[in-house]
């Protein structure tokens, strides 16, 4: 009798602008019989202020991930080899921890991530909006980036240098899984 093969759930985490979405898209295209879920496609309930949340101890369980989890559970009923998650919390949420087989942290230097995020989010914005965003990053935003480096990165099964090419990063992850 043939044994059922378990779906491998790969969580890709990184700071904002770290390359999660791009890597998940390319990895999903490369891995056979796979599907992907993207955290940013969900309107999830969570703390009103990320800075207050960090000052209270950064409890990732304050986010209600029920819609994300329901879609993950649906995918797990399919006969897939891989599910690739664009998921910044990695193993740090009680609703998702047990589903994840392998966690990757894309360790992207803060300057590269900030530049990518600025290009992505402010491409058509006024100079004033960009300056305000940079002021926010300097006063509070950087703290959120550092939070992930102190909590999410150390728990990852595999850490990859986010300054490498997308092709190289996908290749390295594929070799590990």
mmCIF file with all atom_site columns, C-alpha atoms in Angstrom:
data_model
loop_
_atom_site.group_PDB
_atom_site.id
_atom_site.type_symbol
_atom_site.label_atom_id
_atom_site.label_alt_id
_atom_site.label_comp_id
_atom_site.label_asym_id
_atom_site.label_entity_id
_atom_site.label_seq_id
_atom_site.pdbx_PDB_ins_code
_atom_site.Cartn_x
_atom_site.Cartn_y
_atom_site.Cartn_z
_atom_site.occupancy
_atom_site.B_iso_or_equiv
_atom_site.pdbx_formal_charge
_atom_site.auth_seq_id
_atom_site.auth_comp_id
_atom_site.auth_asym_id
_atom_site.auth_atom_id
_atom_site.pdbx_PDB_model_num
ATOM 1   C CA . UNK A 1 1   ? 0.000  0.000  0.000   1.00 0.00 ? 1   UNK A CA 1
ATOM 2   C CA . UNK A 1 2   ? 1.351  3.418  -0.975  1.00 0.00 ? 2   UNK A CA 1
ATOM 3   C CA . UNK A 1 3   ? 1.926  5.843  1.883   1.00 0.00 ? 3   UNK A CA 1
ATOM 4   C CA . UNK A 1 4   ? 0.290  9.292  1.648   1.00 0.00 ? 4   UNK A CA 1
ATOM 5   C CA . UNK A 1 5   ? 2.863  11.982 1.019   1.00 0.00 ? 5   UNK A CA 1
ATOM 6   C CA . UNK A 1 6   ? 2.565  14.960 3.354   1.00 0.00 ? 6   UNK A CA 1
ATOM 7   C CA . UNK A 1 7   ? 2.387  18.428 1.830   1.00 0.00 ? 7   UNK A CA 1
ATOM 8   C CA . UNK A 1 8   ? 5.434  20.527 2.701   1.00 0.00 ? 8   UNK A CA 1
ATOM 9   C CA . UNK A 1 9   ? 4.407  23.984 3.897   1.00 0.00 ? 9   UNK A CA 1
ATOM 10  C CA . UNK A 1 10  ? 7.173  26.533 3.424   1.00 0.00 ? 10  UNK A CA 1
ATOM 11  C CA . UNK A 1 11  ? 6.893  29.879 5.207   1.00 0.00 ? 11  UNK A CA 1
ATOM 12  C CA . UNK A 1 12  ? 8.875  32.719 3.653   1.00 0.00 ? 12  UNK A CA 1
ATOM 13  C CA . UNK A 1 13  ? 9.460  35.577 6.121   1.00 0.00 ? 13  UNK A CA 1
ATOM 14  C CA . UNK A 1 14  ? 11.328 38.844 5.907   1.00 0.00 ? 14  UNK A CA 1
ATOM 15  C CA . UNK A 1 15  ? 11.029 42.482 6.805   1.00 0.00 ? 15  UNK A CA 1
ATOM 16  C CA . UNK A 1 16  ? 8.822  44.722 4.666   1.00 0.00 ? 16  UNK A CA 1
ATOM 17  C CA . UNK A 1 17  ? 10.577 45.140 1.327   1.00 0.00 ? 17  UNK A CA 1
ATOM 18  C CA . UNK A 1 18  ? 12.701 42.070 2.020   1.00 0.00 ? 18  UNK A CA 1
ATOM 19  C CA . UNK A 1 19  ? 11.491 40.164 -1.038  1.00 0.00 ? 19  UNK A CA 1
ATOM 20  C CA . UNK A 1 20  ? 8.872  37.775 0.386   1.00 0.00 ? 20  UNK A CA 1
ATOM 21  C CA . UNK A 1 21  ? 6.286  38.192 -2.360  1.00 0.00 ? 21  UNK A CA 1
ATOM 22  C CA . UNK A 1 22  ? 8.761  38.030 -5.225  1.00 0.00 ? 22  UNK A CA 1
ATOM 23  C CA . UNK A 1 23  ? 10.465 34.930 -3.819  1.00 0.00 ? 23  UNK A CA 1
ATOM 24  C CA . UNK A 1 24  ? 7.143  33.186 -3.102  1.00 0.00 ? 24  UNK A CA 1
ATOM 25  C CA . UNK A 1 25  ? 5.956  33.872 -6.677  1.00 0.00 ? 25  UNK A CA 1
ATOM 26  C CA . UNK A 1 26  ? 9.154  32.494 -8.221  1.00 0.00 ? 26  UNK A CA 1
ATOM 27  C CA . UNK A 1 27  ? 9.445  29.566 -5.801  1.00 0.00 ? 27  UNK A CA 1
ATOM 28  C CA . UNK A 1 28  ? 5.819  28.602 -6.390  1.00 0.00 ? 28  UNK A CA 1
ATOM 29  C CA . UNK A 1 29  ? 6.448  28.650 -10.149 1.00 0.00 ? 29  UNK A CA 1
ATOM 30  C CA . UNK A 1 30  ? 9.543  26.455 -9.761  1.00 0.00 ? 30  UNK A CA 1
ATOM 31  C CA . UNK A 1 31  ? 8.291  23.852 -7.273  1.00 0.00 ? 31  UNK A CA 1
ATOM 32  C CA . UNK A 1 32  ? 6.200  21.052 -8.735  1.00 0.00 ? 32  UNK A CA 1
ATOM 33  C CA . UNK A 1 33  ? 2.544  20.754 -7.727  1.00 0.00 ? 33  UNK A CA 1
ATOM 34  C CA . UNK A 1 34  ? 2.523  23.810 -5.470  1.00 0.00 ? 34  UNK A CA 1
ATOM 35  C CA . UNK A 1 35  ? 0.270  26.701 -4.538  1.00 0.00 ? 35  UNK A CA 1
ATOM 36  C CA . UNK A 1 36  ? 0.914  29.915 -2.647  1.00 0.00 ? 36  UNK A CA 1
ATOM 37  C CA . UNK A 1 37  ? -0.816 32.099 -0.062  1.00 0.00 ? 37  UNK A CA 1
ATOM 38  C CA . UNK A 1 38  ? 0.051  35.757 0.385   1.00 0.00 ? 38  UNK A CA 1
ATOM 39  C CA . UNK A 1 39  ? -0.341 37.371 3.820   1.00 0.00 ? 39  UNK A CA 1
ATOM 40  C CA . UNK A 1 40  ? -0.895 40.846 2.346   1.00 0.00 ? 40  UNK A CA 1
ATOM 41  C CA . UNK A 1 41  ? -4.001 39.677 0.467   1.00 0.00 ? 41  UNK A CA 1
ATOM 42  C CA . UNK A 1 42  ? -5.863 39.384 3.775   1.00 0.00 ? 42  UNK A CA 1
ATOM 43  C CA . UNK A 1 43  ? -7.458 42.130 5.824   1.00 0.00 ? 43  UNK A CA 1
ATOM 44  C CA . UNK A 1 44  ? -6.613 40.688 9.231   1.00 0.00 ? 44  UNK A CA 1
ATOM 45  C CA . UNK A 1 45  ? -7.558 42.002 12.647  1.00 0.00 ? 45  UNK A CA 1
ATOM 46  C CA . UNK A 1 46  ? -4.574 43.002 14.722  1.00 0.00 ? 46  UNK A CA 1
ATOM 47  C CA . UNK A 1 47  ? -3.136 45.686 16.968  1.00 0.00 ? 47  UNK A CA 1
ATOM 48  C CA . UNK A 1 48  ? -4.050 49.247 16.042  1.00 0.00 ? 48  UNK A CA 1
ATOM 49  C CA . UNK A 1 49  ? -0.494 50.492 16.563  1.00 0.00 ? 49  UNK A CA 1
ATOM 50  C CA . UNK A 1 50  ? 2.492  48.339 15.685  1.00 0.00 ? 50  UNK A CA 1
ATOM 51  C CA . UNK A 1 51  ? 4.725  50.529 17.854  1.00 0.00 ? 51  UNK A CA 1
ATOM 52  C CA . UNK A 1 52  ? 2.457  50.061 20.914  1.00 0.00 ? 52  UNK A CA 1
ATOM 53  C CA . UNK A 1 53  ? 2.335  46.341 20.116  1.00 0.00 ? 53  UNK A CA 1
ATOM 54  C CA . UNK A 1 54  ? 6.147  46.150 20.113  1.00 0.00 ? 54  UNK A CA 1
ATOM 55  C CA . UNK A 1 55  ? 6.347  48.128 23.356  1.00 0.00 ? 55  UNK A CA 1
ATOM 56  C CA . UNK A 1 56  ? 3.977  45.555 24.936  1.00 0.00 ? 56  UNK A CA 1
ATOM 57  C CA . UNK A 1 57  ? 6.273  42.690 23.968  1.00 0.00 ? 57  UNK A CA 1
ATOM 58  C CA . UNK A 1 58  ? 5.430  41.860 20.328  1.00 0.00 ? 58  UNK A CA 1
ATOM 59  C CA . UNK A 1 59  ? 2.895  39.090 20.886  1.00 0.00 ? 59  UNK A CA 1
ATOM 60  C CA . UNK A 1 60  ? 2.244  37.798 17.358  1.00 0.00 ? 60  UNK A CA 1
ATOM 61  C CA . UNK A 1 61  ? -0.878 36.015 18.610  1.00 0.00 ? 61  UNK A CA 1
ATOM 62  C CA . UNK A 1 62  ? -2.646 39.384 18.837  1.00 0.00 ? 62  UNK A CA 1
ATOM 63  C CA . UNK A 1 63  ? -3.369 39.015 15.117  1.00 0.00 ? 63  UNK A CA 1
ATOM 64  C CA . UNK A 1 64  ? -6.455 37.017 14.206  1.00 0.00 ? 64  UNK A CA 1
ATOM 65  C CA . UNK A 1 65  ? -5.296 34.866 11.295  1.00 0.00 ? 65  UNK A CA 1
ATOM 66  C CA . UNK A 1 66  ? -8.518 32.861 10.920  1.00 0.00 ? 66  UNK A CA 1
ATOM 67  C CA . UNK A 1 67  ? -9.179 33.757 7.231   1.00 0.00 ? 67  UNK A CA 1
ATOM 68  C CA . UNK A 1 68  ? -5.565 32.962 6.298   1.00 0.00 ? 68  UNK A CA 1
ATOM 69  C CA . UNK A 1 69  ? -5.672 29.687 8.250   1.00 0.00 ? 69  UNK A CA 1
ATOM 70  C CA . UNK A 1 70  ? -8.978 28.627 6.647   1.00 0.00 ? 70  UNK A CA 1
ATOM 71  C CA . UNK A 1 71  ? -7.468 29.075 3.186   1.00 0.00 ? 71  UNK A CA 1
ATOM 72  C CA . UNK A 1 72  ? -4.353 27.177 4.246   1.00 0.00 ? 72  UNK A CA 1
ATOM 73  C CA . UNK A 1 73  ? -6.512 24.324 5.554   1.00 0.00 ? 73  UNK A CA 1
ATOM 74  C CA . UNK A 1 74  ? -8.395 24.249 2.214   1.00 0.00 ? 74  UNK A CA 1
ATOM 75  C CA . UNK A 1 75  ? -5.114 23.972 0.339   1.00 0.00 ? 75  UNK A CA 1
ATOM 76  C CA . UNK A 1 76  ? -4.055 21.140 2.624   1.00 0.00 ? 76  UNK A CA 1
ATOM 77  C CA . UNK A 1 77  ? -7.070 19.093 1.468   1.00 0.00 ? 77  UNK A CA 1
ATOM 78  C CA . UNK A 1 78  ? -5.672 19.153 -2.072  1.00 0.00 ? 78  UNK A CA 1
ATOM 79  C CA . UNK A 1 79  ? -3.069 16.701 -3.251  1.00 0.00 ? 79  UNK A CA 1
ATOM 80  C CA . UNK A 1 80  ? -0.206 19.212 -3.302  1.00 0.00 ? 80  UNK A CA 1
ATOM 81  C CA . UNK A 1 81  ? 3.490  18.619 -2.824  1.00 0.00 ? 81  UNK A CA 1
ATOM 82  C CA . UNK A 1 82  ? 4.155  22.167 -1.572  1.00 0.00 ? 82  UNK A CA 1
ATOM 83  C CA . UNK A 1 83  ? 2.361  25.182 -0.192  1.00 0.00 ? 83  UNK A CA 1
ATOM 84  C CA . UNK A 1 84  ? 4.453  28.344 -0.145  1.00 0.00 ? 84  UNK A CA 1
ATOM 85  C CA . UNK A 1 85  ? 3.431  31.043 2.316   1.00 0.00 ? 85  UNK A CA 1
ATOM 86  C CA . UNK A 1 86  ? 4.306  34.721 2.054   1.00 0.00 ? 86  UNK A CA 1
ATOM 87  C CA . UNK A 1 87  ? 4.067  34.961 5.817   1.00 0.00 ? 87  UNK A CA 1
ATOM 88  C CA . UNK A 1 88  ? 6.049  37.356 8.004   1.00 0.00 ? 88  UNK A CA 1
ATOM 89  C CA . UNK A 1 89  ? 5.312  35.613 11.337  1.00 0.00 ? 89  UNK A CA 1
ATOM 90  C CA . UNK A 1 90  ? 6.967  32.278 10.513  1.00 0.00 ? 90  UNK A CA 1
ATOM 91  C CA . UNK A 1 91  ? 6.626  29.949 13.534  1.00 0.00 ? 91  UNK A CA 1
ATOM 92  C CA . UNK A 1 92  ? 5.542  32.764 15.886  1.00 0.00 ? 92  UNK A CA 1
ATOM 93  C CA . UNK A 1 93  ? 1.752  32.412 15.749  1.00 0.00 ? 93  UNK A CA 1
ATOM 94  C CA . UNK A 1 94  ? -0.260 29.717 17.510  1.00 0.00 ? 94  UNK A CA 1
ATOM 95  C CA . UNK A 1 95  ? -2.803 29.482 14.647  1.00 0.00 ? 95  UNK A CA 1
ATOM 96  C CA . UNK A 1 96  ? -0.178 28.609 12.027  1.00 0.00 ? 96  UNK A CA 1
ATOM 97  C CA . UNK A 1 97  ? 2.809  27.117 13.847  1.00 0.00 ? 97  UNK A CA 1
ATOM 98  C CA . UNK A 1 98  ? 1.776  23.476 13.499  1.00 0.00 ? 98  UNK A CA 1
ATOM 99  C CA . UNK A 1 99  ? 1.166  23.758 9.739   1.00 0.00 ? 99  UNK A CA 1
ATOM 100 C CA . UNK A 1 100 ? 4.654  24.977 8.826   1.00 0.00 ? 100 UNK A CA 1
ATOM 101 C CA . UNK A 1 101 ? 7.187  22.357 7.765   1.00 0.00 ? 101 UNK A CA 1
ATOM 102 C CA . UNK A 1 102 ? 10.063 24.649 6.886   1.00 0.00 ? 102 UNK A CA 1
ATOM 103 C CA . UNK A 1 103 ? 10.697 28.335 7.595   1.00 0.00 ? 103 UNK A CA 1
ATOM 104 C CA . UNK A 1 104 ? 12.932 30.596 5.538   1.00 0.00 ? 104 UNK A CA 1
ATOM 105 C CA . UNK A 1 105 ? 14.013 34.074 6.571   1.00 0.00 ? 105 UNK A CA 1
ATOM 106 C CA . UNK A 1 106 ? 15.210 36.356 3.788   1.00 0.00 ? 106 UNK A CA 1
ATOM 107 C CA . UNK A 1 107 ? 17.822 38.480 5.530   1.00 0.00 ? 107 UNK A CA 1
ATOM 108 C CA . UNK A 1 108 ? 17.694 41.644 3.472   1.00 0.00 ? 108 UNK A CA 1
ATOM 109 C CA . UNK A 1 109 ? 19.819 44.607 4.570   1.00 0.00 ? 109 UNK A CA 1
ATOM 110 C CA . UNK A 1 110 ? 17.637 47.406 5.932   1.00 0.00 ? 110 UNK A CA 1
ATOM 111 C CA . UNK A 1 111 ? 18.792 49.940 3.344   1.00 0.00 ? 111 UNK A CA 1
ATOM 112 C CA . UNK A 1 112 ? 17.876 47.643 0.440   1.00 0.00 ? 112 UNK A CA 1
ATOM 113 C CA . UNK A 1 113 ? 14.482 46.799 1.986   1.00 0.00 ? 113 UNK A CA 1
ATOM 114 C CA . UNK A 1 114 ? 13.728 50.470 2.615   1.00 0.00 ? 114 UNK A CA 1
ATOM 115 C CA . UNK A 1 115 ? 14.669 51.398 -0.952  1.00 0.00 ? 115 UNK A CA 1
ATOM 116 C CA . UNK A 1 116 ? 12.500 48.584 -2.373  1.00 0.00 ? 116 UNK A CA 1
ATOM 117 C CA . UNK A 1 117 ? 9.571  49.541 -0.172  1.00 0.00 ? 117 UNK A CA 1
ATOM 118 C CA . UNK A 1 118 ? 9.885  53.213 -1.096  1.00 0.00 ? 118 UNK A CA 1
ATOM 119 C CA . UNK A 1 119 ? 9.950  52.388 -4.813  1.00 0.00 ? 119 UNK A CA 1
ATOM 120 C CA . UNK A 1 120 ? 7.016  49.979 -4.439  1.00 0.00 ? 120 UNK A CA 1
ATOM 121 C CA . UNK A 1 121 ? 4.799  52.095 -2.200  1.00 0.00 ? 121 UNK A CA 1
ATOM 122 C CA . UNK A 1 122 ? 5.679  55.649 -3.225  1.00 0.00 ? 122 UNK A CA 1
ATOM 123 C CA . UNK A 1 123 ? 6.393  55.381 -6.934  1.00 0.00 ? 123 UNK A CA 1
ATOM 124 C CA . UNK A 1 124 ? 3.685  57.903 -7.790  1.00 0.00 ? 124 UNK A CA 1
ATOM 125 C CA . UNK A 1 125 ? 3.698  59.895 -4.541  1.00 0.00 ? 125 UNK A CA 1
ATOM 126 C CA . UNK A 1 126 ? 4.691  63.462 -3.953  1.00 0.00 ? 126 UNK A CA 1
ATOM 127 C CA . UNK A 1 127 ? 8.059  64.348 -2.500  1.00 0.00 ? 127 UNK A CA 1
ATOM 128 C CA . UNK A 1 128 ? 6.245  65.453 0.660   1.00 0.00 ? 128 UNK A CA 1
ATOM 129 C CA . UNK A 1 129 ? 4.700  61.991 1.099   1.00 0.00 ? 129 UNK A CA 1
ATOM 130 C CA . UNK A 1 130 ? 8.066  60.314 0.624   1.00 0.00 ? 130 UNK A CA 1
ATOM 131 C CA . UNK A 1 131 ? 9.729  62.655 3.129   1.00 0.00 ? 131 UNK A CA 1
ATOM 132 C CA . UNK A 1 132 ? 6.955  61.966 5.668   1.00 0.00 ? 132 UNK A CA 1
ATOM 133 C CA . UNK A 1 133 ? 7.421  58.223 5.184   1.00 0.00 ? 133 UNK A CA 1
ATOM 134 C CA . UNK A 1 134 ? 11.173 58.558 5.751   1.00 0.00 ? 134 UNK A CA 1
ATOM 135 C CA . UNK A 1 135 ? 10.542 60.601 8.913   1.00 0.00 ? 135 UNK A CA 1
ATOM 136 C CA . UNK A 1 136 ? 8.232  57.848 10.171  1.00 0.00 ? 136 UNK A CA 1
ATOM 137 C CA . UNK A 1 137 ? 10.834 55.201 9.355   1.00 0.00 ? 137 UNK A CA 1
ATOM 138 C CA . UNK A 1 138 ? 13.482 57.126 11.316  1.00 0.00 ? 138 UNK A CA 1
ATOM 139 C CA . UNK A 1 139 ? 11.249 57.738 14.336  1.00 0.00 ? 139 UNK A CA 1
ATOM 140 C CA . UNK A 1 140 ? 9.328  54.444 14.575  1.00 0.00 ? 140 UNK A CA 1
ATOM 141 C CA . UNK A 1 141 ? 9.374  52.232 11.491  1.00 0.00 ? 141 UNK A CA 1
ATOM 142 C CA . UNK A 1 142 ? 12.929 50.990 11.814  1.00 0.00 ? 142 UNK A CA 1
ATOM 143 C CA . UNK A 1 143 ? 11.992 49.560 15.212  1.00 0.00 ? 143 UNK A CA 1
ATOM 144 C CA . UNK A 1 144 ? 9.508  47.225 13.491  1.00 0.00 ? 144 UNK A CA 1
ATOM 145 C CA . UNK A 1 145 ? 12.191 46.022 11.078  1.00 0.00 ? 145 UNK A CA 1
ATOM 146 C CA . UNK A 1 146 ? 14.557 45.311 13.963  1.00 0.00 ? 146 UNK A CA 1
ATOM 147 C CA . UNK A 1 147 ? 11.816 43.430 15.845  1.00 0.00 ? 147 UNK A CA 1
ATOM 148 C CA . UNK A 1 148 ? 11.704 40.844 13.065  1.00 0.00 ? 148 UNK A CA 1
ATOM 149 C CA . UNK A 1 149 ? 15.472 40.500 13.051  1.00 0.00 ? 149 UNK A CA 1
ATOM 150 C CA . UNK A 1 150 ? 15.392 39.716 16.781  1.00 0.00 ? 150 UNK A CA 1
ATOM 151 C CA . UNK A 1 151 ? 12.402 37.349 16.836  1.00 0.00 ? 151 UNK A CA 1
ATOM 152 C CA . UNK A 1 152 ? 11.597 35.839 13.441  1.00 0.00 ? 152 UNK A CA 1
ATOM 153 C CA . UNK A 1 153 ? 15.091 35.417 11.990  1.00 0.00 ? 153 UNK A CA 1
ATOM 154 C CA . UNK A 1 154 ? 16.559 33.337 14.864  1.00 0.00 ? 154 UNK A CA 1
ATOM 155 C CA . UNK A 1 155 ? 13.743 30.778 14.671  1.00 0.00 ? 155 UNK A CA 1
ATOM 156 C CA . UNK A 1 156 ? 14.008 30.189 10.910  1.00 0.00 ? 156 UNK A CA 1
ATOM 157 C CA . UNK A 1 157 ? 15.163 26.811 9.627   1.00 0.00 ? 157 UNK A CA 1
ATOM 158 C CA . UNK A 1 158 ? 17.107 28.512 6.856   1.00 0.00 ? 158 UNK A CA 1
ATOM 159 C CA . UNK A 1 159 ? 18.399 32.076 6.502   1.00 0.00 ? 159 UNK A CA 1
ATOM 160 C CA . UNK A 1 160 ? 19.254 33.384 3.053   1.00 0.00 ? 160 UNK A CA 1
ATOM 161 C CA . UNK A 1 161 ? 21.015 36.619 2.131   1.00 0.00 ? 161 UNK A CA 1
ATOM 162 C CA . UNK A 1 162 ? 18.346 38.876 0.622   1.00 0.00 ? 162 UNK A CA 1
ATOM 163 C CA . UNK A 1 163 ? 20.864 40.954 -1.317  1.00 0.00 ? 163 UNK A CA 1
ATOM 164 C CA . UNK A 1 164 ? 21.439 38.055 -3.733  1.00 0.00 ? 164 UNK A CA 1
ATOM 165 C CA . UNK A 1 165 ? 19.558 37.715 -7.019  1.00 0.00 ? 165 UNK A CA 1
ATOM 166 C CA . UNK A 1 166 ? 16.031 36.326 -6.966  1.00 0.00 ? 166 UNK A CA 1
ATOM 167 C CA . UNK A 1 167 ? 17.200 33.375 -9.065  1.00 0.00 ? 167 UNK A CA 1
ATOM 168 C CA . UNK A 1 168 ? 19.958 32.550 -6.568  1.00 0.00 ? 168 UNK A CA 1
ATOM 169 C CA . UNK A 1 169 ? 17.658 32.853 -3.540  1.00 0.00 ? 169 UNK A CA 1
ATOM 170 C CA . UNK A 1 170 ? 15.033 30.588 -5.136  1.00 0.00 ? 170 UNK A CA 1
ATOM 171 C CA . UNK A 1 171 ? 17.736 28.087 -6.073  1.00 0.00 ? 171 UNK A CA 1
ATOM 172 C CA . UNK A 1 172 ? 19.109 27.997 -2.515  1.00 0.00 ? 172 UNK A CA 1
ATOM 173 C CA . UNK A 1 173 ? 15.646 27.499 -1.010  1.00 0.00 ? 173 UNK A CA 1
ATOM 174 C CA . UNK A 1 174 ? 14.778 24.798 -3.549  1.00 0.00 ? 174 UNK A CA 1
ATOM 175 C CA . UNK A 1 175 ? 17.965 22.919 -2.651  1.00 0.00 ? 175 UNK A CA 1
ATOM 176 C CA . UNK A 1 176 ? 17.032 23.015 1.052   1.00 0.00 ? 176 UNK A CA 1
ATOM 177 C CA . UNK A 1 177 ? 13.500 21.678 0.597   1.00 0.00 ? 177 UNK A CA 1
#
